[in-house]
Each structure stands twice: as structure tokens, then as C-alpha cells.
Short mmCIF file of C-alpha atoms and ligand atoms in Angstrom, two decimals:
data_model
loop_
_atom_site.label_atom_id
_atom_site.label_comp_id
_atom_site.label_asym_id
_atom_site.label_seq_id
_atom_site.Cartn_x
_atom_site.Cartn_y
_atom_site.Cartn_z
CA MET A 1 137.20 100.22 94.71
CA SER A 2 137.29 97.62 92.25
CA SER A 3 138.57 99.02 88.50
CA PRO A 4 137.66 98.49 85.20
CA GLY A 5 138.43 94.44 84.02
CA SER A 6 139.05 92.94 87.30
CA ALA A 7 137.25 89.71 88.34
CA ALA A 8 134.14 91.22 90.26
CA GLU A 9 133.32 93.70 86.95
CA SER A 10 133.80 91.48 84.52
CA SER A 11 132.41 88.19 85.23
CA THR A 12 128.57 88.02 85.23
CA ASP A 13 128.04 84.62 86.13
CA PRO A 14 125.79 83.99 89.23
CA ALA A 15 127.18 80.94 89.90
CA PRO A 16 127.54 78.33 92.09
CA TYR A 17 123.80 80.82 92.98
CA ASP A 18 120.68 80.60 90.62
CA ALA A 19 118.86 82.42 93.07
CA LEU A 20 118.91 85.72 94.80
CA LEU A 21 116.94 86.12 98.02
CA LEU A 22 115.43 89.36 99.35
CA VAL A 23 115.56 89.37 103.24
CA SER A 24 113.65 91.91 105.18
CA PHE A 25 111.36 93.22 107.77
CA GLY A 26 107.89 93.59 106.28
CA GLY A 27 105.19 95.58 107.23
CA PRO A 28 101.56 96.06 107.82
CA GLU A 29 99.36 96.62 104.35
CA GLY A 30 96.51 98.37 105.44
CA PRO A 31 94.59 99.49 109.23
CA ASP A 32 93.28 95.78 109.88
CA ASP A 33 97.16 94.83 109.60
CA VAL A 34 98.49 96.96 112.06
CA VAL A 35 97.63 95.12 115.63
CA PRO A 36 98.72 91.18 113.82
CA PHE A 37 102.15 92.62 112.74
CA LEU A 38 103.01 93.83 116.10
CA GLU A 39 102.28 90.46 117.49
CA ASN A 40 104.47 89.21 114.96
CA VAL A 41 107.38 91.83 115.68
CA THR A 42 106.84 91.24 119.35
CA ARG A 43 105.93 87.58 120.74
CA GLY A 44 107.64 86.76 123.46
CA ARG A 45 110.18 90.31 123.62
CA GLY A 46 108.17 92.07 127.04
CA ILE A 47 107.36 95.47 125.41
CA PRO A 48 104.72 97.14 126.97
CA ARG A 49 101.24 97.37 125.51
CA GLU A 50 101.88 101.06 126.05
CA ARG A 51 104.27 101.25 123.80
CA LEU A 52 102.77 99.20 121.47
CA GLU A 53 99.43 101.37 121.00
CA GLN A 54 101.78 104.16 120.61
CA VAL A 55 103.44 102.38 117.90
CA GLY A 56 100.57 101.42 115.72
CA GLU A 57 99.45 104.92 116.11
CA HIS A 58 102.58 106.07 114.30
CA TYR A 59 100.83 103.37 111.64
CA TYR A 60 97.01 104.61 111.63
CA LEU A 61 98.46 107.86 111.76
CA PHE A 62 99.61 106.81 107.59
CA GLY A 63 96.34 105.33 107.20
CA GLY A 64 98.10 102.19 109.05
CA LYS A 65 100.64 101.37 106.29
CA SER A 66 103.83 100.77 106.58
CA PRO A 67 105.90 101.94 103.51
CA ILE A 68 108.78 99.03 103.61
CA ASN A 69 106.89 96.14 101.44
CA ASP A 70 106.48 99.14 98.59
CA GLN A 71 110.53 100.18 99.49
CA ASN A 72 111.30 96.61 98.59
CA ARG A 73 109.06 95.81 95.64
CA ALA A 74 110.18 98.89 94.06
CA PHE A 75 113.78 98.21 94.59
CA LEU A 76 112.74 94.64 93.60
CA LYS A 77 111.86 95.55 90.27
CA ASP A 78 115.00 97.96 90.57
CA LEU A 79 117.57 95.17 90.91
CA ARG A 80 115.73 92.44 88.42
CA ALA A 81 116.01 95.91 85.44
CA ASP A 82 119.93 95.90 86.94
CA LEU A 83 120.73 92.24 86.78
CA ALA A 84 119.29 91.80 83.85
CA GLU A 85 120.84 94.29 81.76
CA ALA A 86 124.64 93.58 82.79
CA GLY A 87 123.51 90.09 81.88
CA VAL A 88 123.70 88.76 84.68
CA ASP A 89 121.05 85.30 84.27
CA ILE A 90 119.02 84.89 87.78
CA PRO A 91 115.75 84.84 89.55
CA VAL A 92 114.95 87.44 92.09
CA TYR A 93 112.77 86.30 95.87
CA TRP A 94 112.01 88.28 98.37
CA GLY A 95 110.95 87.14 101.90
CA ASN A 96 110.06 89.27 105.09
CA ARG A 97 110.93 88.42 108.66
CA ASN A 98 106.86 89.56 110.27
CA TRP A 99 104.34 90.23 107.26
CA ASP A 100 103.69 88.90 104.27
CA PRO A 101 105.48 87.67 101.82
CA TYR A 102 106.39 85.79 104.82
CA LEU A 103 110.10 83.53 104.74
CA THR A 104 108.61 80.40 104.98
CA ASP A 105 106.12 80.65 102.10
CA THR A 106 109.54 82.42 100.05
CA LEU A 107 111.21 79.18 101.06
CA ALA A 108 108.50 76.89 100.13
CA GLN A 109 108.05 78.40 97.22
CA MET A 110 112.02 78.22 96.01
CA ALA A 111 112.24 74.53 97.28
CA ALA A 112 109.16 74.01 94.67
CA ASP A 113 111.34 76.08 92.07
CA GLY A 114 114.14 73.84 92.24
CA VAL A 115 116.27 76.33 93.44
CA GLN A 116 119.32 74.30 94.71
CA ARG A 117 121.99 76.84 96.34
CA ALA A 118 121.31 81.21 96.86
CA ALA A 119 122.55 84.08 98.13
CA CYS A 120 120.35 87.15 100.99
CA PHE A 121 120.61 90.30 100.78
CA MET A 122 118.86 91.73 103.55
CA THR A 123 117.89 94.92 103.81
CA SER A 124 119.78 96.40 107.07
CA ALA A 125 123.37 96.20 106.87
CA TYR A 126 124.87 96.93 110.44
CA SER A 127 126.18 93.26 113.07
CA SER A 128 123.91 93.12 115.89
CA TRP A 129 120.93 90.29 116.81
CA SER A 130 117.67 92.87 115.11
CA SER A 131 119.82 94.13 112.28
CA CYS A 132 120.87 90.69 111.37
CA ARG A 133 121.73 87.27 113.39
CA GLN A 134 117.38 87.31 114.20
CA TYR A 135 117.19 86.97 110.30
CA ARG A 136 119.78 84.27 109.92
CA GLU A 137 117.57 82.68 113.09
CA ASN A 138 114.30 83.77 110.62
CA LEU A 139 116.33 81.72 107.87
CA PHE A 140 116.41 78.55 109.80
CA ALA A 141 112.52 78.61 111.01
CA ALA A 142 111.80 79.00 107.38
CA VAL A 143 113.78 75.84 106.79
CA ASP A 144 112.66 73.80 108.63
CA ALA A 145 109.60 75.00 108.67
CA LEU A 146 109.26 72.94 104.78
CA PRO A 147 106.82 70.35 105.44
CA GLU A 148 108.00 66.71 105.58
CA GLY A 149 107.95 65.23 101.91
CA SER A 150 108.56 68.97 99.91
CA PRO A 151 111.38 69.71 98.36
CA ALA A 152 115.04 70.22 99.77
CA ALA A 153 115.49 73.94 100.39
CA PRO A 154 117.92 75.62 98.97
CA LYS A 155 121.79 75.94 100.72
CA LEU A 156 122.01 79.81 101.60
CA ASP A 157 124.02 81.66 102.22
CA LYS A 158 124.55 85.33 103.54
CA LEU A 159 126.46 88.46 101.51
CA ARG A 160 128.69 90.72 103.83
CA HIS A 161 127.64 93.55 105.55
CA TYR A 162 127.68 97.14 102.70
CA PHE A 163 126.93 99.94 105.83
CA ASN A 164 131.60 100.20 104.33
CA HIS A 165 130.38 99.26 100.56
CA PRO A 166 130.83 102.24 98.58
CA GLY A 167 127.00 101.55 96.82
CA PHE A 168 125.54 101.66 100.17
CA VAL A 169 128.48 104.98 101.70
CA GLU A 170 127.96 107.63 97.81
CA PRO A 171 124.22 108.49 97.95
CA VAL A 172 124.53 109.02 102.19
CA VAL A 173 126.59 111.42 101.33
CA ASP A 174 124.20 112.97 97.98
CA ALA A 175 121.80 113.16 100.63
CA THR A 176 123.96 114.49 102.80
CA LEU A 177 124.73 117.64 100.53
CA ALA A 178 121.56 118.05 98.93
CA ALA A 179 119.11 117.75 103.13
CA LEU A 180 122.56 120.41 103.90
CA ALA A 181 121.93 122.66 100.42
CA GLU A 182 118.89 122.71 101.88
CA LEU A 183 118.74 124.96 105.16
CA PRO A 184 118.65 128.70 104.54
CA ASP A 185 122.15 130.26 103.64
CA ASP A 186 122.43 131.79 107.36
CA VAL A 187 122.52 129.31 108.96
CA ARG A 188 123.98 126.37 106.72
CA ASP A 189 127.22 126.56 107.68
CA GLY A 190 127.56 126.31 111.35
CA ALA A 191 124.95 122.92 110.84
CA HIS A 192 125.56 119.56 112.88
CA LEU A 193 125.19 115.87 110.88
CA ALA A 194 122.86 114.26 113.43
CA PHE A 195 123.98 110.11 112.02
CA VAL A 196 120.90 108.56 112.96
CA THR A 197 120.67 105.19 113.53
CA HIS A 198 117.56 102.19 115.61
CA SER A 199 118.44 102.59 119.24
CA ILE A 200 118.93 98.90 120.34
CA PRO A 201 119.28 97.83 124.16
CA THR A 202 122.63 98.74 125.52
CA GLN A 203 123.10 94.83 126.32
CA MET A 204 122.13 93.96 122.03
CA ASN A 205 125.13 96.37 121.50
CA ASP A 206 127.80 94.91 123.92
CA ALA A 207 126.62 90.88 122.04
CA SER A 208 127.81 92.62 118.49
CA GLY A 209 129.90 91.12 117.33
CA PRO A 210 132.41 88.27 116.58
CA PRO A 211 132.81 88.02 121.00
CA GLU A 212 136.45 87.02 120.14
CA GLN A 213 136.86 91.06 119.43
CA GLY A 214 135.03 92.51 122.21
CA GLY A 215 131.63 93.53 121.16
CA GLY A 216 130.66 96.53 120.50
CA ALA A 217 130.23 95.85 116.61
CA TYR A 218 127.26 97.58 115.93
CA VAL A 219 127.98 100.90 117.31
CA ARG A 220 131.43 100.94 115.57
CA GLN A 221 130.83 100.04 112.27
CA HIS A 222 127.92 103.25 112.01
CA LEU A 223 130.87 105.29 114.33
CA ASP A 224 133.63 104.40 111.38
CA VAL A 225 130.70 105.31 108.45
CA ALA A 226 130.12 108.44 109.99
CA ALA A 227 133.31 109.70 110.15
CA VAL A 228 133.29 108.73 106.45
CA ILE A 229 130.69 110.39 105.13
CA ALA A 230 131.48 113.64 107.28
CA GLU A 231 134.83 113.46 106.08
CA ARG A 232 133.77 113.34 102.23
CA VAL A 233 130.90 115.70 102.81
CA ARG A 234 133.67 118.06 104.19
CA GLU A 235 135.18 117.08 100.78
CA GLU A 236 132.69 119.04 98.79
CA THR A 237 131.80 121.40 100.84
CA GLY A 238 135.16 123.19 102.32
CA ARG A 239 133.63 123.04 105.46
CA GLU A 240 134.06 121.03 108.73
CA HIS A 241 131.05 120.20 110.05
CA PRO A 242 130.40 118.17 113.17
CA HIS A 243 129.08 114.65 113.55
CA GLU A 244 128.00 112.94 116.84
CA LEU A 245 125.59 109.10 116.40
CA VAL A 246 122.27 109.77 117.79
CA TYR A 247 119.54 107.03 118.53
CA CYS A 248 116.03 106.68 117.82
CA SER A 249 113.04 104.16 117.77
CA ARG A 250 113.95 103.32 121.44
CA SER A 251 111.33 100.72 122.96
CA GLY A 252 111.05 97.61 125.87
CA ALA A 253 111.25 98.34 129.35
CA PRO A 254 112.14 101.69 130.53
CA HIS A 255 114.53 100.47 133.33
CA VAL A 256 116.34 98.50 130.50
CA PRO A 257 118.74 100.51 129.00
CA TRP A 258 119.30 101.58 125.12
CA LEU A 259 121.39 102.97 123.23
CA GLU A 260 121.65 106.98 123.71
CA PRO A 261 120.80 109.33 123.40
CA ASP A 262 117.77 109.74 121.86
CA VAL A 263 117.34 111.92 118.73
CA ASN A 264 114.84 114.00 120.69
CA ASP A 265 117.23 114.45 123.37
CA HIS A 266 120.20 114.86 120.93
CA LEU A 267 118.36 118.18 118.98
CA ALA A 268 117.86 119.68 122.09
CA ALA A 269 121.20 119.61 122.98
CA LEU A 270 122.34 121.50 119.96
CA LYS A 271 119.54 124.11 120.22
CA GLU A 272 121.47 124.64 124.43
CA GLN A 273 125.33 125.20 122.95
CA GLY A 274 124.04 127.63 120.39
CA VAL A 275 124.26 125.29 117.75
CA PRO A 276 122.50 126.49 114.15
CA ALA A 277 121.20 123.90 112.76
CA VAL A 278 120.78 119.99 111.66
CA VAL A 279 120.64 118.03 109.28
CA MET A 280 119.63 114.62 110.11
CA VAL A 281 120.92 110.93 108.26
CA PRO A 282 119.45 108.77 108.39
CA VAL A 283 122.33 106.71 108.18
CA GLY A 284 121.05 103.25 109.93
CA PHE A 285 118.21 102.10 106.86
CA VAL A 286 118.18 101.24 104.53
CA SER A 287 114.79 103.22 103.11
CA ASP A 288 112.36 105.69 104.34
CA HIS A 289 110.47 103.44 106.09
CA MET A 290 107.67 104.39 108.98
CA GLU A 291 110.94 105.07 111.08
CA VAL A 292 112.36 106.99 109.41
CA ILE A 293 109.02 108.77 108.30
CA TYR A 294 107.42 108.60 111.45
CA ASP A 295 110.74 109.43 114.56
CA LEU A 296 112.67 111.44 111.95
CA ASP A 297 110.74 113.31 110.08
CA THR A 298 107.60 113.49 112.20
CA GLU A 299 108.29 113.39 115.82
CA ALA A 300 111.96 114.71 115.77
CA MET A 301 111.40 117.37 113.12
CA ALA A 302 107.96 118.67 115.16
CA THR A 303 110.80 118.66 118.30
CA ALA A 304 113.33 120.98 116.40
CA GLU A 305 110.47 123.21 115.38
CA GLU A 306 109.64 124.03 118.67
CA LEU A 307 112.86 124.34 120.00
CA GLY A 308 113.30 126.72 116.38
CA LEU A 309 116.58 125.41 115.26
CA PRO A 310 116.15 124.74 112.06
CA ALA A 311 117.14 121.22 110.09
CA ARG A 312 116.75 118.73 107.46
CA ARG A 313 115.62 114.98 106.91
CA ALA A 314 118.74 113.44 104.66
CA GLY A 315 117.58 110.95 102.25
CA THR A 316 118.48 106.86 102.43
CA ALA A 317 119.98 105.04 99.85
CA GLY A 318 116.87 103.47 98.81
CA THR A 319 116.99 102.46 94.96
CA ASP A 320 119.83 105.15 94.59
CA PRO A 321 120.95 103.04 91.18
CA ARG A 322 124.85 102.41 93.25
CA PHE A 323 123.12 100.96 95.93
CA VAL A 324 121.11 98.91 93.65
CA ARG A 325 124.13 98.00 92.07
CA ALA A 326 125.84 97.34 95.36
CA VAL A 327 123.70 94.02 95.63
CA ARG A 328 124.91 92.72 91.49
CA ASP A 329 128.64 93.59 92.99
CA LEU A 330 128.03 91.53 96.10
CA LEU A 331 126.29 88.58 94.00
CA LEU A 332 129.15 87.88 91.78
CA GLU A 333 131.89 88.94 94.52
CA ARG A 334 130.56 86.33 96.92
CA ALA A 335 130.53 84.11 93.53
CA ALA A 336 133.31 83.78 92.47
CA ALA A 337 135.31 84.19 95.72
CA GLU A 338 132.73 80.97 96.17
CA ARG A 339 134.42 79.40 92.76
CA GLY A 340 138.23 80.13 94.41
CA GLU A 341 138.81 82.35 92.52
CA PRO A 342 140.50 86.05 93.94
CA VAL A 343 138.18 89.11 94.46
CA GLU A 344 137.64 93.01 95.25
CA ARG A 345 136.32 93.68 97.84
CA PRO A 346 135.92 97.44 97.68
CA ALA A 347 134.65 98.56 101.47
CA VAL A 348 135.22 102.72 102.94
CA GLY A 349 136.31 103.77 106.16
CA THR A 350 138.70 102.07 109.03
CA THR A 351 136.48 98.36 108.98
CA GLY A 352 137.41 96.62 106.01
CA PRO A 353 135.41 94.22 104.41
CA MET A 354 133.17 92.19 106.07
CA TRP A 355 133.53 88.53 106.73
CA ASP A 356 131.53 86.21 103.63
CA ARG A 357 130.68 83.94 107.01
CA CYS A 358 128.79 85.63 109.58
CA PRO A 359 131.63 83.53 113.12
CA VAL A 360 130.34 81.19 115.56
CA GLY A 361 128.71 83.31 118.66
CA CYS A 362 128.14 86.48 116.74
CA CYS A 363 125.15 88.46 117.89
CA ALA A 364 124.21 86.13 120.18
CA ASN A 365 120.88 86.40 120.74
CA PRO A 366 120.46 88.11 124.11
CA ARG A 367 116.93 85.18 125.30
CA GLY A 368 119.71 82.27 124.62
CA ALA A 369 120.02 79.88 121.80
CA VAL A 370 119.00 80.18 118.57
CA PRO A 371 120.40 78.08 115.32
CA THR A 372 120.86 80.02 112.60
CA LEU A 373 122.27 79.31 108.94
CA THR A 374 124.84 81.32 106.81
CA GLY A 375 127.66 81.42 109.15
CA GLU A 376 130.81 79.84 109.74
CA ARG A 377 129.64 76.52 111.22
CA GLU A 378 125.69 75.25 110.46
CA PRO A 379 123.15 75.59 111.71
CA ILE A 380 124.27 76.33 114.95
CA ASP A 381 123.69 77.42 117.91
CA GLN A 382 125.37 80.42 120.65
C1 HT9 B 401 118.11 97.59 114.74
C2 HT9 B 401 117.29 97.94 114.14
C3 HT9 B 401 116.58 97.30 113.13
C4 HT9 B 401 117.40 98.02 111.82
C5 HT9 B 401 117.68 96.88 111.23
C6 HT9 B 401 116.82 96.78 110.09
O1 HT9 B 401 116.02 97.09 109.71
O2 HT9 B 401 116.69 95.47 110.04
C7 HT9 B 401 115.33 98.05 113.17
C8 HT9 B 401 114.36 98.01 111.60
C9 HT9 B 401 113.04 97.92 111.25
N1 HT9 B 401 111.97 97.59 112.96
C10 HT9 B 401 110.83 97.68 112.47
C11 HT9 B 401 109.24 98.08 113.27
C12 HT9 B 401 110.11 97.65 114.94
N2 HT9 B 401 110.44 97.98 115.27
C13 HT9 B 401 110.22 96.41 117.07
C14 HT9 B 401 110.80 96.64 118.30
C15 HT9 B 401 112.46 96.62 117.86
N3 HT9 B 401 113.32 96.63 116.47
C16 HT9 B 401 114.25 96.84 117.44
C17 HT9 B 401 115.82 97.17 116.37
C18 HT9 B 401 116.14 97.32 114.81
N4 HT9 B 401 114.53 97.16 113.98
C19 HT9 B 401 115.06 96.78 118.95
C20 HT9 B 401 115.75 96.12 119.50
C21 HT9 B 401 113.09 95.80 118.72
C22 HT9 B 401 112.72 95.92 120.23
C23 HT9 B 401 112.13 94.47 120.18
C24 HT9 B 401 112.53 93.61 119.79
O3 HT9 B 401 113.39 93.48 120.82
O4 HT9 B 401 112.97 92.99 118.77
C25 HT9 B 401 108.59 97.13 116.64
C26 HT9 B 401 107.63 96.89 117.95
C27 HT9 B 401 107.00 97.97 118.46
C28 HT9 B 401 108.29 99.12 118.97
O5 HT9 B 401 108.90 99.05 120.34
O6 HT9 B 401 108.97 99.38 117.85
C29 HT9 B 401 108.59 97.69 115.30
C30 HT9 B 401 107.12 97.52 114.68
C31 HT9 B 401 110.93 98.08 111.11
C32 HT9 B 401 109.73 98.16 109.89
C33 HT9 B 401 109.34 99.99 109.79
C34 HT9 B 401 108.50 99.92 108.64
O7 HT9 B 401 106.85 99.51 109.04
O8 HT9 B 401 107.87 100.71 108.06
C35 HT9 B 401 112.41 97.95 110.54
C36 HT9 B 401 112.74 97.62 109.16
FE1 FE2 B 402 112.93 97.31 114.37
#
């Protein structure tokens, strides 16, 4: 952790950055948006039609509206307030991969506003093609889509991965403690912690992280942070709750291997083993978007109920002030680093602070090379 008076905390200077860009996934805002949104997400992906119809139903169950855009609006509001209060003078923009405001429109606006160099914060904390590199491809495509003769696009940098930043982890520790506290007294002590993240194809996990580290970064990063949270929970409760990493939201064709076990199968296995209760900790997600409110709160909770397994779901980092502040800290840390000043890089667990620029070939696209921005060499193919 940085101490008072450290370079990272005393400076409020965002230079060389003159803008911050929140990069997210996007989601439908009403029933008419659901099909076009799903088409945007799955273009060229070979996801079975039945799966798409099912996922459409998840959205219709919530009025055709994903919570993710409102969550990003709330985050932006708090982030702008945090920056203003700390005296960090910088505009904050927002662009999505799959829905309005689209990154292409946001980049055009930033160019028109004369932004020279922007730091990008992604609402996705871990390494993998889906959770990191694909956003970097989206940034390239957004810049590439600027019409001929329009003002030059800003230079873009991605703020480092924050899955192991204390500002992301500590809110999840507290949320886990709160969920444990909600369990009935007679089952709490024996409860397991089921850390949940988005399943991805095993091949995508194998290709995650820098090639010279042998891949598997997606799972490794989750295991690292899960161990940290479980240990922090042990410190706070004086009791060790066994923990596992499990997965939700598998899509893709059945013959393609994805990361397992699925959270629902895991709940059944826990019941079978005589485990008295479980807390699901959606450590792979930064806010309570559709994967959380459908796949966990609706589906997995129904599974737990059927099994007669007492279960609670821990909250996500969301708009916790510590998480909002982490964005400010990451911005100022990177700004100082870019100015050549010494910086402290807070990180928990065993992985250590992540790089500022993704190495060449990091998180390879399973479908072949696509140019990206914000890496060590850009724009690059793999
Ligand atoms: C790792 C990961 C994250 C976490 C990191 C991050 O946050 O980025 C994430 C987030 C999200 N995924 C989301 C929605 C969807 N993801 C899909 C499909 C897929 N996700 C994948 C991976 C991930 N996804 C993969 C490998 C696919 C298969 C197709 C492909 O290779 O791309 C599909 C298609 C239907 C289906 O098959 O489920 C939908 C609708 C939403 C919005 C939720 C809302 O609306 O509230 C969010 C935040
Ligand atoms: Fe997804």
C-alpha cells in the first residue's frame, strides 16, 4: 500500500493525460435493444442459436434492460466527484464495445474535443482475450473508424490490470464478510466460499497472459486473488472457510471445452459432500450486471434452493468508494510513471503489480491476429 506523502498520493497531476476513458461492455436498455445487442456481441462467434434465445430470455426477464449501463453511469458520477474532490482536473469519457455509447462515437468525440492522450480504464480486471485483448482490439477499431480528415485520435494507454489492487479486493473482502454474516447462525461456520467468474474456452485460458509465461494467466490471477480474499476473511472471522474457483455463463458449442466446474454443478457437489452452506463471491465481475443477477442470483440461487443448500451471494466492487478511488490512484500512478517519476504500485497476493503495457502476443485472439492499441508494440498483430 502506498503511504501518505508517497509520489502516487501527493501528486494530483494527470499529465501527460488530458482525458480518462471508461471502457466497458455495454448492454441493452429495453426490449427492442436485446436482439441487436446480442447480434453485436456474437457477430462471427458461432454461438448456437438456442443459447442466444436463452440469453435473450434472461434479459427479457428483467424488462429487456441490462443493469450494466446504469452501473457505469453511477460509477462515472462517483469517479468524476472523486477526481474533482481530490483536485485532479481531467474530463472522463465513456465508450462501450457492444452498445451506445459506442467506443467509435466516443473516440470521435474525444478527437473533436482535441484530446491528445487518454488513459483507459476497463471494467474488466483480468487477462484473457475476452477480458483484455478484445477491448484493445476495440480501441484500435474505434480509432481506425475515424473518418478521413477528422481531427487526430488521442494516443491511448490502458491502466494496468487491477484484480490484485487493494481498492478492488478490499470491497470484495467486506462483501464476503457481509454475506457470511447473513447466513443462518447454525450453518455459517462450515460455509464454503465459491469464487465465481465468467467461464471462457479452455483454449482462451491457455492463451491468456504473455506467451513466455506459458499461458493460463486468467485462471492463475483468479486463484491468486481468491486466496487473498479467503485469507483476509480468515483474519477477520478467525475461521477458515474452504474456497474453490468455479465458473458461470458458459456459452459456445457443447463440444468445445470451457472452464469448469459450473457453479450449479459445484453447488450440487458441495451438498453431496455435506457442506452446510455456501457464499458465492463473483470475484470475476466488477458490478452486478446480467451475469450476476441472472446466472447467480436467479439460476444458481434456484439451484441452491432446490438442493436445500443455504446460500448467499456477496456483492461486487461496484461503486465502493475504495474502488472508485483505485481508478484515480491508477491514473496518477501511470501519469507519474509516464513522466519518469518513481511510483509505488500497490498489489496484494503473489502475482505482483501488473505491467503498464501488455507484452506482444499477450492473450492471443483465438481466431487469429487483429491489430490492437495500448500494448508494448502497437498497432500489432500477434
Ligand atoms: C471473460 C468475460 C467477461 C468478464 C470480463 C468483462 O466484463 O469483459 C464477460 C463479461 C460480460 N459478458 C456480457 C454479455 C455476454 N457475453 C457473451 C458471450 C461471451 N462472454 C465471454 C467472456 C466474458 N464475458 C465469452 C468467451 C463469450 C462467448 C462469445 C465470445 O467469444 O465473445 C454473450 C453472448 C451470449 C452468451 O453466450 O452468453 C453476452 C450477452 C456482459 C454484459 C452483461 C450485461 O448485459 O449486464 C458482460 C459484462
Ligand atoms: Fe460475456
